[in-house]
CSV table of C-alpha atoms in Angstrom, one decimal:
chain,number,residue,atom,x,y,z
A,1,MET,CA,-38.9,47.2,-37.2
A,2,PHE,CA,-39.0,43.9,-35.3
A,3,TYR,CA,-36.1,43.1,-37.5
A,4,SER,CA,-34.0,46.3,-36.7
A,5,LEU,CA,-35.1,45.4,-33.1
A,6,ARG,CA,-34.2,41.9,-33.3
A,7,ALA,CA,-31.1,42.5,-34.7
A,8,ARG,CA,-29.9,45.0,-31.9
A,9,LEU,CA,-30.7,42.7,-29.1
A,10,ALA,CA,-28.7,40.0,-30.6
A,11,LEU,CA,-25.6,42.3,-31.2
A,12,TRP,CA,-26.0,43.1,-27.5
A,13,LEU,CA,-26.3,39.8,-26.4
A,14,LEU,CA,-23.5,37.9,-28.9
A,15,LEU,CA,-20.8,40.5,-28.4
A,16,PRO,CA,-20.8,40.4,-24.9
A,17,LEU,CA,-20.8,36.7,-24.9
A,18,ALA,CA,-18.3,36.7,-27.6
A,19,LEU,CA,-15.9,39.1,-25.6
A,20,LEU,CA,-16.7,36.4,-22.4
A,21,VAL,CA,-15.8,33.3,-24.8
A,22,ALA,CA,-12.3,34.8,-25.8
A,23,LEU,CA,-11.6,35.8,-22.2
A,24,CYS,CA,-12.5,32.2,-20.9
A,25,GLY,CA,-11.0,30.7,-23.4
A,26,TYR,CA,-7.7,32.1,-22.6
A,27,ALA,CA,-7.9,31.7,-19.1
A,28,ALA,CA,-8.3,28.3,-19.7
A,29,HIS,CA,-5.4,28.3,-21.8
A,30,GLU,CA,-3.1,29.5,-18.8
A,31,HIS,CA,-4.4,27.6,-16.5
A,32,ALA,CA,-3.7,24.1,-19.3
A,33,GLU,CA,-0.1,26.0,-19.3
A,34,ASP,CA,0.2,25.9,-15.5
A,35,ALA,CA,-0.6,22.2,-15.1
A,36,ALA,CA,1.0,21.1,-18.3
A,37,ASP,CA,4.5,23.1,-16.8
A,38,TYR,CA,4.2,21.6,-13.3
A,39,VAL,CA,4.1,18.0,-14.5
A,40,GLN,CA,6.8,18.6,-16.7
A,41,ASP,CA,8.7,20.4,-14.1
A,42,HIS,CA,7.9,18.0,-11.6
A,43,ASP,CA,9.3,14.8,-14.2
A,44,LEU,CA,12.2,17.0,-14.8
A,45,LEU,CA,13.3,17.5,-11.0
A,46,SER,CA,12.4,13.7,-10.5
A,47,SER,CA,14.7,12.6,-13.1
A,48,ALA,CA,17.6,14.8,-12.2
A,49,LYS,CA,17.4,14.0,-8.4
A,50,ASN,CA,17.6,10.4,-10.1
A,51,LEU,CA,20.6,11.1,-11.6
A,52,ALA,CA,22.6,13.0,-8.0
A,53,ASP,CA,21.5,9.7,-6.6
A,54,ARG,CA,23.5,7.5,-8.7
A,55,LEU,CA,26.5,9.8,-8.2
A,56,ILE,CA,29.5,7.7,-6.8
A,57,TRP,CA,32.7,8.3,-5.3
A,58,GLU,CA,35.0,6.1,-6.8
A,59,ASP,CA,38.8,6.3,-6.7
A,60,GLY,CA,38.9,9.7,-4.8
A,61,ASP,CA,36.4,11.1,-7.6
A,62,ILE,CA,33.5,11.1,-8.2
A,63,HIS,CA,31.4,9.5,-11.3
A,64,ALA,CA,28.1,9.4,-13.1
A,65,SER,CA,26.3,6.8,-14.4
A,66,VAL,CA,22.9,7.1,-16.2
A,67,PRO,CA,20.2,4.6,-15.5
A,68,PRO,CA,17.3,3.9,-18.2
A,69,SER,CA,15.3,4.8,-14.6
A,70,ALA,CA,16.4,8.0,-15.0
A,71,LEU,CA,15.0,8.5,-18.6
A,72,SER,CA,12.4,6.6,-18.3
A,73,LEU,CA,9.9,9.3,-16.8
A,74,PHE,CA,10.1,11.2,-20.1
A,75,MET,CA,8.5,8.4,-22.2
A,76,SER,CA,6.2,9.8,-24.4
A,77,PRO,CA,4.1,9.2,-27.9
A,78,GLU,CA,5.6,12.3,-28.5
A,79,HIS,CA,9.4,11.1,-29.0
A,80,ASP,CA,10.8,14.3,-26.8
A,81,GLN,CA,14.3,14.2,-26.7
A,82,VAL,CA,16.1,14.4,-23.3
A,83,PHE,CA,19.2,15.6,-22.5
A,84,LEU,CA,21.4,16.5,-19.4
A,85,SER,CA,24.7,17.4,-18.4
A,86,VAL,CA,26.9,16.3,-14.6
A,87,ILE,CA,29.3,18.9,-13.8
A,88,ASN,CA,31.8,18.7,-11.3
A,89,ASP,CA,32.9,21.3,-8.9
A,90,GLN,CA,35.8,22.2,-11.0
A,91,GLY,CA,33.2,22.8,-14.5
A,92,GLN,CA,34.4,19.1,-15.8
A,93,LEU,CA,32.0,17.2,-17.7
A,94,LEU,CA,31.0,14.2,-15.9
A,95,THR,CA,28.2,12.8,-18.4
A,96,GLY,CA,25.6,14.4,-21.1
A,97,GLN,CA,26.2,17.1,-23.4
A,98,PRO,CA,29.1,19.5,-23.4
A,99,ASP,CA,28.1,23.3,-23.1
A,100,PHE,CA,24.4,22.6,-22.1
A,101,PRO,CA,22.7,25.5,-21.6
A,102,GLN,CA,22.3,27.0,-18.2
A,103,PRO,CA,20.4,30.0,-17.2
A,104,PRO,CA,21.5,33.0,-17.4
A,105,THR,CA,21.5,34.3,-14.0
A,106,LEU,CA,21.6,31.2,-11.4
A,107,ARG,CA,19.0,31.2,-8.8
A,108,LEU,CA,18.3,27.3,-7.0
A,109,THR,CA,15.7,28.0,-4.9
A,110,GLY,CA,13.0,25.5,-3.0
A,111,GLY,CA,14.4,22.8,-0.5
A,112,ASP,CA,15.7,21.1,-4.0
A,113,ALA,CA,17.7,23.8,-4.9
A,114,ALA,CA,16.6,24.2,-7.8
A,115,GLN,CA,15.8,26.3,-10.6
A,116,TRP,CA,13.7,25.7,-14.6
A,117,TYR,CA,14.4,27.7,-16.9
A,118,ASP,CA,13.7,27.9,-21.4
A,119,THR,CA,15.9,27.3,-23.4
A,120,LYS,CA,17.1,26.3,-27.0
A,121,TRP,CA,19.7,23.8,-27.8
A,122,GLN,CA,20.7,22.3,-30.9
A,123,GLY,CA,17.6,24.2,-32.5
A,124,GLN,CA,15.2,23.0,-30.4
A,125,LYS,CA,13.1,24.3,-28.0
A,126,LEU,CA,13.4,22.9,-24.2
A,127,ARG,CA,12.2,23.3,-20.5
A,128,ALA,CA,15.6,22.9,-18.2
A,129,VAL,CA,16.0,22.1,-14.3
A,130,ILE,CA,19.3,22.8,-12.4
A,131,THR,CA,20.3,21.4,-9.5
A,132,ARG,CA,23.2,21.0,-6.9
A,133,ARG,CA,23.8,18.5,-4.8
A,134,ALA,CA,26.8,18.0,-2.3
A,135,MET,CA,29.1,14.9,-2.4
A,136,TYR,CA,30.2,14.0,0.8
A,137,ASP,CA,33.8,11.9,1.4
A,138,VAL,CA,36.0,11.5,4.0
A,139,ALA,CA,38.1,13.9,2.0
A,140,GLY,CA,35.4,16.9,2.3
A,141,SER,CA,32.8,17.8,0.1
A,142,ARG,CA,32.3,18.3,-3.6
A,143,GLN,CA,29.4,19.8,-5.0
A,144,ILE,CA,27.7,18.5,-8.4
A,145,THR,CA,25.5,20.2,-10.9
A,146,VAL,CA,22.7,18.3,-12.3
A,147,ILE,CA,21.3,19.7,-15.4
A,148,VAL,CA,18.0,18.1,-17.4
A,149,GLY,CA,16.6,19.2,-20.1
A,150,LYS,CA,13.1,18.2,-22.9
A,151,THR,CA,11.9,19.3,-25.3
A,152,THR,CA,8.8,20.2,-25.5
A,153,HIS,CA,6.4,18.3,-27.5
A,154,SER,CA,4.5,16.0,-24.7
A,155,ARG,CA,3.8,19.3,-22.9
A,156,ASP,CA,2.7,21.4,-25.7
A,157,ASN,CA,0.1,18.4,-26.4
A,158,MET,CA,-0.9,18.5,-22.4
A,159,VAL,CA,-1.8,21.8,-22.8
A,160,ARG,CA,-3.7,21.2,-26.3
A,161,THR,CA,-5.4,18.3,-24.4
A,162,LEU,CA,-6.6,20.3,-21.3
A,163,TRP,CA,-7.5,23.4,-23.3
A,164,TRP,CA,-9.3,22.0,-25.9
A,165,PRO,CA,-12.3,20.7,-24.7
A,166,THR,CA,-13.2,23.9,-22.2
A,167,MET,CA,-12.5,25.9,-25.8
A,168,GLU,CA,-14.7,23.5,-27.1
A,169,TYR,CA,-17.7,23.6,-24.7
A,170,LEU,CA,-17.8,27.5,-25.4
A,171,LEU,CA,-17.8,27.9,-29.2
A,172,TRP,CA,-20.7,25.7,-28.6
A,173,ALA,CA,-22.7,27.7,-26.3
A,174,LEU,CA,-21.7,30.7,-28.6
A,175,VAL,CA,-22.8,28.9,-32.1
A,176,VAL,CA,-26.5,28.1,-29.6
A,177,ALA,CA,-26.6,31.2,-29.0
A,178,VAL,CA,-26.3,32.8,-32.2
A,179,LEU,CA,-28.9,30.5,-33.5
A,180,VAL,CA,-31.4,30.9,-30.9
A,181,SER,CA,-30.7,34.7,-31.3
A,182,ALA,CA,-31.5,34.5,-35.3
A,183,CYS,CA,-34.9,32.6,-34.3
A,184,PRO,CA,-38.0,34.9,-34.3
A,185,CYS,CA,-39.9,33.1,-31.9
A,186,ALA,CA,-37.1,32.5,-29.3
A,187,LEU,CA,-36.9,36.6,-28.6
A,188,GLY,CA,-40.8,36.7,-28.8
A,189,LEU,CA,-40.5,39.3,-31.8
A,190,ALA,CA,-42.3,37.1,-34.2
A,191,THR,CA,-45.4,38.6,-36.0
A,192,PRO,CA,-48.8,37.0,-35.5
């Protein structure tokens, strides 16, 4: 009888606790993804702005150069690849990869007039940002589109780094609960 009661009590304790661990693990993973996305999106926009700042008028046309500082933000041990595309208002490529994928629907928002999106390029999963900048000259203004994309290896590693310690603590708490519930003296049900 004692063993049956102990088993039922352990089950009543462990099932809700296991469910709680799973829910907390899921929530922790979502928060880790949000944090990693924020960091990567910030880096993407910084690089796009850096590229936009390097646009110059020369001989009545806009020219783009890619400074090493624009891509240095992406240095990582995971060896992420960075892709970029700078396009003028006539659709001509000024620098970078031709035909780089753009979002299906363009919705530039915020003070930076930017839009982040997930895409695939050359068989790789990328996170990208697209932004526009007006270039002014005595002849008028021209809109330049800057797109920067980056593979997601460092972002995925950041998610694991942020999420796994929390998950480890939760799993250890579950293991301790299993051990405590399995010990007869822990529930005060040991026979004298």
